[in-house]
Amino acid sequence: MTGPGVPHELRPVARAGGGVSLHVTPNSGEAIGAPPPHEAYANAPDLRREMHQVLALGAEREGRQAGPDTGPLVDATAAERAWLLRRAALIDRMALDGPGPGPVAAATETAEQLVQHDRRHPDLVAGPHHPDAITLAPGHRLYVRQEYAAWTAAGRPGI
């Protein structure tokens, strides 16, 4: 498991006494290059505005509200990912503002939904690390931050 196709997070490491174990990325944003929340969400709308926008996108997605008819056609898979990412980032930000078991669980759940989508559509991953490279706590929230920062840097595609 070495070579150009194997991420450095998954390289085998020799153990004392023989055998090999997988090197797993440490549980910190610095070790994987994930930006801290204040950097990842620096260009995010305020929480209230983003909540309204994410709810509107969800209503459009579910057919409860008509979307805007102007602008270029957007790929449905990219639009779905943008909604999942924005929702996960919104819930992550809310959990950062009011940490507790409920908000943290919700942030973990929405992050996992983004990860599941990105596993099916790896071509849409914007950041440097695939979702499975960031597997330790806080429940893929580091991945959400990486992806939100990369998504905003790329001009917010899919919306």
Short mmCIF file of C-alpha atoms in Angstrom, two decimals:
data_model
loop_
_atom_site.label_atom_id
_atom_site.label_comp_id
_atom_site.label_asym_id
_atom_site.label_seq_id
_atom_site.Cartn_x
_atom_site.Cartn_y
_atom_site.Cartn_z
CA MET A 1 0.00 0.00 0.00
CA THR A 2 2.51 2.57 -1.04
CA GLY A 3 2.98 4.57 -4.17
CA PRO A 4 1.38 7.51 -5.90
CA GLY A 5 -2.20 6.22 -5.58
CA VAL A 6 -2.10 5.77 -1.81
CA PRO A 7 -2.76 8.84 0.30
CA HIS A 8 -0.09 9.56 2.89
CA GLU A 9 -2.76 9.16 5.58
CA LEU A 10 -3.04 5.45 4.74
CA ARG A 11 0.59 4.45 4.35
CA PRO A 12 1.64 1.35 6.25
CA VAL A 13 3.93 1.93 9.20
CA ALA A 14 6.25 -0.73 10.62
CA ARG A 15 5.44 -1.60 14.23
CA ALA A 16 7.91 -2.55 16.91
CA GLY A 17 8.06 -6.33 17.21
CA GLY A 18 7.12 -6.88 13.58
CA GLY A 19 3.94 -6.42 11.64
CA VAL A 20 2.51 -3.40 9.92
CA SER A 21 -0.25 -1.01 10.89
CA LEU A 22 -1.94 1.73 8.93
CA HIS A 23 -0.93 5.29 9.63
CA VAL A 24 -4.15 7.17 10.37
CA THR A 25 -4.40 10.93 10.19
CA PRO A 26 -4.30 12.43 13.69
CA ASN A 27 -7.45 13.99 15.07
CA SER A 28 -6.60 17.59 14.32
CA GLY A 29 -7.21 20.03 11.52
CA GLU A 30 -3.55 21.01 11.42
CA ALA A 31 -2.38 17.49 10.63
CA ILE A 32 -4.64 17.23 7.58
CA GLY A 33 -4.61 20.83 6.47
CA ALA A 34 -8.27 21.42 7.37
CA PRO A 35 -8.80 25.08 8.12
CA PRO A 36 -10.01 26.06 11.57
CA PRO A 37 -13.70 27.05 11.68
CA HIS A 38 -13.03 30.80 11.66
CA GLU A 39 -11.12 30.42 8.40
CA ALA A 40 -13.35 27.79 6.80
CA TYR A 41 -16.46 29.88 7.38
CA ALA A 42 -14.89 33.34 6.93
CA ASN A 43 -16.92 34.02 3.77
CA ALA A 44 -20.11 32.32 4.94
CA PRO A 45 -23.32 34.33 5.23
CA ASP A 46 -24.50 35.07 8.75
CA LEU A 47 -26.28 32.13 10.37
CA ARG A 48 -29.82 33.50 9.97
CA ARG A 49 -29.39 34.29 6.27
CA GLU A 50 -27.71 30.97 5.56
CA MET A 51 -30.46 29.11 7.42
CA HIS A 52 -33.10 30.74 5.22
CA GLN A 53 -31.12 29.98 2.06
CA VAL A 54 -30.52 26.34 3.02
CA LEU A 55 -34.20 25.89 3.90
CA ALA A 56 -35.21 27.40 0.55
CA LEU A 57 -32.80 25.11 -1.31
CA GLY A 58 -34.23 22.14 0.59
CA ALA A 59 -37.77 23.16 -0.36
CA GLU A 60 -36.75 23.48 -4.02
CA ARG A 61 -35.01 20.12 -3.84
CA GLU A 62 -38.12 18.44 -2.45
CA GLY A 63 -40.44 20.17 -4.92
CA ARG A 64 -42.23 22.22 -2.24
CA GLN A 65 -41.04 25.50 -3.76
CA ALA A 66 -40.19 26.52 -7.30
CA GLY A 67 -36.58 27.51 -7.87
CA PRO A 68 -35.41 30.51 -9.84
CA ASP A 69 -35.85 30.17 -13.61
CA THR A 70 -32.92 32.40 -14.49
CA GLY A 71 -29.29 31.52 -14.91
CA PRO A 72 -27.50 28.56 -16.45
CA LEU A 73 -28.67 25.03 -15.87
CA VAL A 74 -26.93 23.45 -12.91
CA ASP A 75 -25.99 19.79 -12.75
CA ALA A 76 -28.42 18.08 -10.36
CA THR A 77 -25.67 16.08 -8.62
CA ALA A 78 -23.56 19.20 -8.07
CA ALA A 79 -26.63 21.08 -6.81
CA GLU A 80 -27.43 18.25 -4.39
CA ARG A 81 -23.85 18.33 -3.13
CA ALA A 82 -23.94 22.11 -2.69
CA TRP A 83 -27.10 21.75 -0.60
CA LEU A 84 -25.61 18.94 1.50
CA LEU A 85 -22.40 20.92 2.01
CA ARG A 86 -24.15 24.15 2.93
CA ARG A 87 -26.48 22.33 5.32
CA ALA A 88 -23.59 20.45 6.97
CA ALA A 89 -21.58 23.67 7.30
CA LEU A 90 -24.58 25.52 8.74
CA ILE A 91 -25.20 22.82 11.36
CA ASP A 92 -21.46 22.65 12.15
CA ARG A 93 -21.42 26.41 12.72
CA MET A 94 -24.49 26.17 14.94
CA ALA A 95 -22.84 23.39 16.96
CA LEU A 96 -19.74 25.54 17.37
CA ASP A 97 -21.89 28.38 18.71
CA GLY A 98 -23.89 26.18 21.07
CA PRO A 99 -22.02 22.96 21.74
CA GLY A 100 -24.00 20.26 23.39
CA PRO A 101 -25.00 16.69 22.66
CA GLY A 102 -27.91 17.63 20.35
CA PRO A 103 -26.13 20.17 18.12
CA VAL A 104 -22.96 18.06 17.95
CA ALA A 105 -24.98 14.96 16.99
CA ALA A 106 -26.80 16.94 14.29
CA ALA A 107 -23.49 18.28 12.94
CA THR A 108 -22.05 14.77 12.89
CA GLU A 109 -25.12 13.40 11.08
CA THR A 110 -25.18 16.08 8.36
CA ALA A 111 -21.41 15.72 7.88
CA GLU A 112 -21.89 11.98 7.39
CA GLN A 113 -24.56 12.63 4.75
CA LEU A 114 -22.09 14.79 2.82
CA VAL A 115 -19.44 12.09 3.16
CA GLN A 116 -21.84 9.44 1.82
CA HIS A 117 -22.62 11.64 -1.19
CA ASP A 118 -18.94 12.33 -1.85
CA ARG A 119 -18.07 8.64 -1.68
CA ARG A 120 -20.56 8.08 -4.52
CA HIS A 121 -19.33 11.15 -6.44
CA PRO A 122 -15.59 11.54 -5.72
CA ASP A 123 -15.20 13.82 -8.74
CA LEU A 124 -17.06 16.54 -6.79
CA VAL A 125 -14.62 16.57 -3.85
CA ALA A 126 -13.08 20.04 -3.86
CA GLY A 127 -10.49 19.82 -1.08
CA PRO A 128 -7.21 17.95 -0.99
CA HIS A 129 -8.41 15.06 1.19
CA HIS A 130 -10.99 12.42 0.26
CA PRO A 131 -13.65 11.97 2.97
CA ASP A 132 -12.24 8.63 4.08
CA ALA A 133 -8.86 10.23 4.80
CA ILE A 134 -10.45 12.20 7.62
CA THR A 135 -12.07 9.52 9.73
CA LEU A 136 -11.56 10.52 13.33
CA ALA A 137 -13.73 12.67 15.56
CA PRO A 138 -15.38 15.10 15.39
CA GLY A 139 -17.40 12.91 13.04
CA HIS A 140 -16.26 14.20 9.65
CA ARG A 141 -16.77 17.82 10.69
CA LEU A 142 -13.16 18.54 9.70
CA TYR A 143 -14.04 17.26 6.23
CA VAL A 144 -17.01 19.65 6.06
CA ARG A 145 -14.74 22.56 6.95
CA GLN A 146 -12.17 21.52 4.33
CA GLU A 147 -14.84 21.20 1.68
CA TYR A 148 -16.66 24.43 2.56
CA ALA A 149 -13.41 26.41 2.36
CA ALA A 150 -12.52 24.79 -0.98
CA TRP A 151 -16.07 25.29 -2.29
CA THR A 152 -16.10 29.00 -1.49
CA ALA A 153 -12.58 29.41 -2.94
CA ALA A 154 -13.83 27.79 -6.17
CA GLY A 155 -16.67 30.30 -6.49
CA ARG A 156 -19.44 28.22 -4.90
CA PRO A 157 -20.16 25.84 -7.81
CA GLY A 158 -23.46 23.99 -7.97
CA ILE A 159 -25.69 26.87 -6.96
#
